[in-house]
Each structure stands twice: as structure tokens, then as C-alpha cells.
GROMACS .gro file of C-alpha atoms in nm:
model
  231
    1MET     CA    1   1.590   9.052  -6.069
    2PRO     CA    2   1.452   9.247  -6.368
    3PRO     CA    3   1.693   9.362  -6.638
    4SER     CA    4   1.852   9.703  -6.672
    5LEU     CA    5   1.751   9.890  -6.987
    6VAL     CA    6   1.971  10.085  -7.228
    7LEU     CA    7   1.721  10.303  -7.416
    8ILE     CA    8   1.862  10.442  -7.740
    9ARG     CA    9   1.709  10.695  -7.977
   10HIS     CA   10   1.771  10.640  -8.349
   11ALA     CA   11   2.029  10.855  -8.524
   12GLU     CA   12   1.939  11.149  -8.747
   13ALA     CA   13   1.689  11.062  -9.021
   14LEU     CA   14   1.566  11.270  -9.313
   15HIS     CA   15   1.258  11.402  -9.130
   16ASN     CA   16   1.484  11.540  -8.854
   17VAL     CA   17   1.653  11.767  -9.110
   18ASP     CA   18   1.361  11.938  -9.282
   19LEU     CA   19   0.986  11.952  -9.225
   20LYS     CA   20   0.931  11.874  -9.593
   21TYR     CA   21   1.038  11.517  -9.519
   22HIS     CA   22   0.757  11.468  -9.268
   23SER     CA   23   0.548  11.360  -9.566
   24LEU     CA   24   0.803  11.091  -9.651
   25PRO     CA   25   0.690  10.745  -9.537
   26ASP     CA   26   0.923  10.575  -9.289
   27PRO     CA   27   1.237  10.778  -9.378
   28GLU     CA   28   1.592  10.645  -9.363
   29LEU     CA   29   1.899  10.778  -9.186
   30THR     CA   30   2.099  11.065  -9.328
   31GLN     CA   31   2.473  11.042  -9.386
   32LEU     CA   32   2.519  11.231  -9.060
   33GLY     CA   33   2.291  10.975  -8.897
   34VAL     CA   34   2.516  10.692  -9.014
   35GLN     CA   35   2.817  10.876  -8.870
   36GLN     CA   36   2.630  10.923  -8.542
   37CYS     CA   37   2.570  10.549  -8.529
   38LEU     CA   38   2.941  10.483  -8.566
   39GLU     CA   39   3.020  10.732  -8.288
   40LEU     CA   40   2.758  10.572  -8.064
   41ARG     CA   41   2.898  10.228  -8.144
   42GLU     CA   42   3.248  10.318  -8.028
   43HIS     CA   43   3.117  10.503  -7.724
   44LEU     CA   44   2.906  10.211  -7.603
   45LYS     CA   45   3.188   9.963  -7.657
   46ALA     CA   46   3.421  10.178  -7.448
   47THR     CA   47   3.176  10.296  -7.180
   48LEU     CA   48   2.926  10.026  -7.088
   49PRO     CA   49   3.012   9.847  -6.761
   50THR     CA   50   3.221   9.538  -6.829
   51ASP     CA   51   3.049   9.346  -6.549
   52ARG     CA   52   2.708   9.376  -6.718
   53ARG     CA   53   2.604   9.211  -7.044
   54ILE     CA   54   2.353   9.322  -7.305
   55GLU     CA   55   2.180   8.994  -7.381
   56LEU     CA   56   1.885   9.113  -7.593
   57ILE     CA   57   1.814   9.393  -7.838
   58VAL     CA   58   1.455   9.514  -7.888
   59VAL     CA   59   1.399   9.748  -8.181
   60SER     CA   60   1.117   9.954  -8.322
   61PRO     CA   61   1.040   9.809  -8.669
   62MET     CA   62   1.093  10.139  -8.849
   63ARG     CA   63   1.371  10.194  -9.101
   64ARG     CA   64   1.563  10.452  -8.897
   65THR     CA   65   1.564  10.241  -8.583
   66LEU     CA   66   1.652   9.921  -8.767
   67GLN     CA   67   1.940  10.097  -8.941
   68THR     CA   68   2.061  10.242  -8.611
   69CYS     CA   69   2.043   9.901  -8.449
   70LEU     CA   70   2.235   9.723  -8.725
   71THR     CA   71   2.507   9.989  -8.739
   72ALA     CA   72   2.555  10.093  -8.376
   73LEU     CA   73   2.498   9.750  -8.220
   74ASP     CA   74   2.650   9.523  -8.485
   75TRP     CA   75   2.924   9.418  -8.243
   76LEU     CA   76   2.658   9.273  -8.013
   77ILE     CA   77   2.469   9.108  -8.297
   78ASP     CA   78   2.790   8.954  -8.429
   79ALA     CA   79   2.845   8.810  -8.079
   80GLY     CA   80   2.508   8.635  -8.096
   81VAL     CA   81   2.279   8.880  -7.915
   82PRO     CA   82   1.926   8.828  -8.057
   83VAL     CA   83   1.723   9.112  -8.208
   84ILE     CA   84   1.345   9.131  -8.162
   85PRO     CA   85   1.139   9.389  -8.357
   86ASP     CA   86   0.852   9.509  -8.137
   87ALA     CA   87   0.574   9.735  -8.269
   88ARG     CA   88   0.512   9.873  -7.921
   89TRP     CA   89   0.836  10.073  -7.947
   90GLN     CA   90   0.738  10.256  -8.270
   91GLU     CA   91   0.682  10.633  -8.276
   92THR     CA   92   0.356  10.786  -8.157
   93GLN     CA   93   0.198  10.984  -8.441
   94ALA     CA   94   0.032  10.862  -8.760
   95LYS     CA   95   0.189  11.110  -9.001
   96PRO     CA   96   0.385  10.947  -9.285
   97CYS     CA   97   0.731  10.988  -9.132
   98ASP     CA   98   0.611  10.817  -8.814
   99THR     CA   99   0.424  10.533  -8.984
  100GLY     CA  100   0.611  10.213  -9.057
  101THR     CA  101   0.647   9.980  -9.353
  102PRO     CA  102   0.475   9.640  -9.390
  103ALA     CA  103   0.675   9.349  -9.253
  104SER     CA  104   0.693   9.176  -9.592
  105ILE     CA  105   0.886   9.473  -9.733
  106LEU     CA  106   1.104   9.511  -9.423
  107ALA     CA  107   1.199   9.144  -9.441
  108ALA     CA  108   1.342   9.202  -9.789
  109GLU     CA  109   1.523   9.522  -9.686
  110PHE     CA  110   1.661   9.380  -9.360
  111PRO     CA  111   1.708   9.006  -9.424
  112SER     CA  112   1.912   8.954  -9.107
  113ILE     CA  113   1.611   9.048  -8.890
  114ASP     CA  114   1.333   8.800  -8.814
  115PHE     CA  115   0.997   8.979  -8.836
  116SER     CA  116   0.784   8.669  -8.780
  117SER     CA  117   0.686   8.771  -8.426
  118LEU     CA  118   0.589   9.127  -8.521
  119ASP     CA  119   0.230   9.225  -8.442
  120PRO     CA  120   0.045   9.151  -8.770
  121VAL     CA  121  -0.150   9.476  -8.741
  122TYR     CA  122   0.171   9.676  -8.792
  123PRO     CA  123   0.202   9.945  -8.930
  124ASP     CA  124  -0.168  10.032  -8.886
  125LYS     CA  125  -0.230  10.306  -8.627
  126THR     CA  126  -0.566  10.443  -8.738
  127SER     CA  127  -0.818  10.163  -8.791
  128PRO     CA  128  -1.000   9.987  -8.506
  129ALA     CA  129  -0.754   9.699  -8.544
  130GLY     CA  130  -0.463   9.936  -8.478
  131ALA     CA  131  -0.625  10.117  -8.185
  132ALA     CA  132  -0.346  10.018  -7.944
  133TYR     CA  133  -0.106  10.228  -8.152
  134ARG     CA  134  -0.319  10.539  -8.203
  135TRP     CA  135  -0.188  10.884  -8.119
  136SER     CA  136  -0.361  10.956  -7.790
  137LYS     CA  137  -0.250  10.986  -7.430
  138PRO     CA  138  -0.437  10.676  -7.309
  139ALA     CA  139  -0.307  10.460  -7.594
  140VAL     CA  140   0.056  10.574  -7.571
  141LEU     CA  141   0.068  10.535  -7.192
  142ALA     CA  142  -0.091  10.191  -7.215
  143ARG     CA  143   0.155  10.092  -7.485
  144GLY     CA  144   0.445  10.207  -7.270
  145GLN     CA  145   0.323  10.004  -6.976
  146SER     CA  146   0.273   9.697  -7.195
  147ALA     CA  147   0.626   9.727  -7.333
  148LEU     CA  148   0.777   9.773  -6.986
  149ALA     CA  149   0.578   9.487  -6.836
  150ASP     CA  150   0.711   9.252  -7.103
  151LEU     CA  151   1.072   9.354  -7.040
  152TYR     CA  152   1.031   9.340  -6.661
  153ARG     CA  153   0.945   8.971  -6.681
  154ARG     CA  154   1.247   8.879  -6.894
  155SER     CA  155   1.555   8.707  -6.755
  156GLU     CA  156   1.832   8.891  -6.942
  157ASP     CA  157   2.087   9.095  -6.746
  158VAL     CA  158   2.067   9.405  -6.969
  159ILE     CA  159   1.835   9.479  -7.262
  160ALA     CA  160   1.909   9.744  -7.526
  161VAL     CA  161   1.608   9.909  -7.689
  162VAL     CA  162   1.630  10.122  -8.005
  163SER     CA  163   1.327  10.347  -8.027
  164HIS     CA  164   1.206  10.706  -8.077
  165SER     CA  165   1.220  11.027  -7.878
  166GLY     CA  166   0.847  11.092  -7.868
  167PHE     CA  167   0.748  10.748  -7.747
  168MET     CA  168   1.031  10.705  -7.499
  169ARG     CA  169   0.976  11.054  -7.354
  170ALA     CA  170   0.595  11.064  -7.336
  171GLY     CA  171   0.518  10.695  -7.293
  172VAL     CA  172   0.805  10.544  -7.096
  173THR     CA  173   1.060  10.770  -6.923
  174GLY     CA  174   0.965  11.138  -6.905
  175ARG     CA  175   1.315  11.215  -7.035
  176TRP     CA  176   1.446  11.376  -7.355
  177PHE     CA  177   1.654  11.189  -7.612
  178GLN     CA  178   1.858  11.356  -7.886
  179ASN     CA  179   1.947  11.164  -8.202
  180ALA     CA  180   2.180  10.871  -8.128
  181ASP     CA  181   2.180  10.944  -7.755
  182TYR     CA  182   2.090  10.697  -7.485
  183ARG     CA  183   1.992  10.667  -7.120
  184ILE     CA  184   2.024  10.370  -6.883
  185PHE     CA  185   1.752  10.268  -6.638
  186ASP     CA  186   1.664  10.012  -6.376
  187PHE     CA  187   1.310   9.918  -6.288
  188GLU     CA  188   1.178  10.073  -5.968
  189ASP     CA  189   1.146   9.815  -5.691
  190ARG     CA  190   0.796   9.666  -5.695
  191THR     CA  191   0.820   9.488  -5.361
  192GLY     CA  192   0.489   9.522  -5.178
  193LYS     CA  193   0.315   9.689  -5.471
  194ASP     CA  194  -0.012   9.574  -5.619
  195GLU     CA  195  -0.004   9.404  -5.957
  196GLY     CA  196  -0.189   9.699  -6.107
  197GLU     CA  197   0.073   9.954  -6.001
  198PRO     CA  198   0.245  10.112  -6.304
  199TYR     CA  199   0.598  10.014  -6.396
  200ARG     CA  200   0.842  10.297  -6.334
  201LEU     CA  201   1.206  10.342  -6.425
  202VAL     CA  202   1.497  10.486  -6.225
  203GLU     CA  203   1.773  10.640  -6.434
  204TRP     CA  204   2.139  10.572  -6.371
  205GLU     CA  205   2.336  10.873  -6.250
  206VAL     CA  206   2.583  10.837  -6.538
  207THR     CA  207   2.316  10.940  -6.794
  208LYS     CA  208   2.078  11.137  -6.572
  209LYS     CA  209   2.167  11.485  -6.693
  210LYS     CA  210   2.211  11.513  -7.069
  211GLY     CA  211   2.221  11.146  -7.170
  212GLY     CA  212   2.510  10.910  -7.224
  213MET     CA  213   2.640  11.106  -7.523
  214GLY     CA  214   2.573  11.442  -7.354
  215ARG     CA  215   2.344  11.560  -7.634
  216SER     CA  216   1.998  11.558  -7.476
  217ARG     CA  217   1.792  11.814  -7.290
  218GLU     CA  218   1.822  11.777  -6.915
  219GLU     CA  219   1.483  11.882  -6.776
  220PRO     CA  220   1.229  11.602  -6.714
  221VAL     CA  221   0.872  11.608  -6.842
  222ALA     CA  222   0.554  11.442  -6.721
  223LEU     CA  223   0.456  11.115  -6.883
  224GLY     CA  224   0.188  11.180  -7.140
  225ALA     CA  225   0.289  11.545  -7.185
  226GLY     CA  226   0.194  11.684  -7.525
  227LEU     CA  227  -0.035  11.396  -7.618
  228PRO     CA  228  -0.401  11.449  -7.707
  229GLU     CA  229  -0.657  11.287  -7.482
  230GLU     CA  230  -0.815  11.124  -7.786
  231THR     CA  231  -0.775  11.137  -8.163
   0.00000   0.00000   0.00000
């Protein structure tokens, strides 16, 4: 049976506060963002089903997602749950605030995280080598399917993913995520489907309206909405 997924958007970062910070490379969380992480931490500890276990954390290798992971999910990490940075879960655009930091620098900033398995092309999104991460509808949808296919084949009971609103909405779920909010999904049953059929998610009723923290917009959107056909 494939795992259930707890998809979490990072807490408030500097670029969420003011457009002037969109030119800031890979911005960090604000003080409010840190507080949001602490609120999310206590909420998840009190609310997640006790008969299900988060056994893996996958995180976008950007500062704001790494910080959210280490603050909101520290209780899982302290219990031995492994953390895997995965470039497929990074944000969609190539503007500075949505472009990551080289792994060698991240390793010094976040020494508790092992970046050895990170795609060596990261954080490139614009050269031919980084084409899988470019800001286009075909690339983002393909990246979402690649990320889901990898998780579908894993054996863990529940996997938590810390990612970004744009990618999770347009590339994976068709749902909105406010800062430090989350939604829980199961994989749609693939019995009888061809191997080439896309992976789809079915949201749990408990988060289906405005997210687990009640902060997110309720209306669904089409996968790929708002993405350019090519860049």
C-alpha cells in the first residue's frame, strides 16, 4: 500500500512580506514565520492520527523549507525520522527568491541535513542541464509526476513533505496552501490502470476545505494553472 502524504508549505519568509525581497536569493523565514512553525509543530503533535506514523520527511532544499522542517518537525527528527532533501520539491520560478543555494553552502548552514543525494544540478533552473526544473507547464507537471512516482513506490506508512505553494498547487495537488498550512492526501487507487497513467492524490476530508490549520483558500485549481507553456 502506498504511503499517505502530509504536504506542508513553509512558514512566512521575507519574500512573502514585501515584493522588494523577491530580489533576495533564497530568503529565510521571518520572526513570524518562526512562530508559525512553532504553532504548526504543536498542532501536528496534537492532531495527527495516533495510529499512523510519519516515517520519512522529504524537504525542498531551500532555506525557508529547511528551516520550517527543522523547527516544525524537530520532534520527528529527534525520534529518528530521516530527512531527505529533494530538488524536485523546490519552487517553480527562476527569480532570485525562488532559486536555491548550492549544496556546499547549505551543508555548512544546516549541518544536521545530509545533502549528498541532492541532484548535483541544483540550484540551476535555466541552463540545458537544469531543464527539468525550468518554469514551464510541461516541466513543472513532469517534475510533479516524478516526485509522486518516487513516493508512491516507497514503503513508509506516512511521508511528510515540506515544499512551496506554487509547486504543490500547480504541479501536484491543484490545492492552495497558506504559509505553514498543510493538507493530507492518499494516492488514488491505480488498480487496473496503465503504467503511463498519471499519479493523482485524494485529499483527506479533515483538510479538504481550508487546510489543516484553516488558513488556506478553499477553491481548487487545475494542475498547471498559471504556468507558461514554455520559457
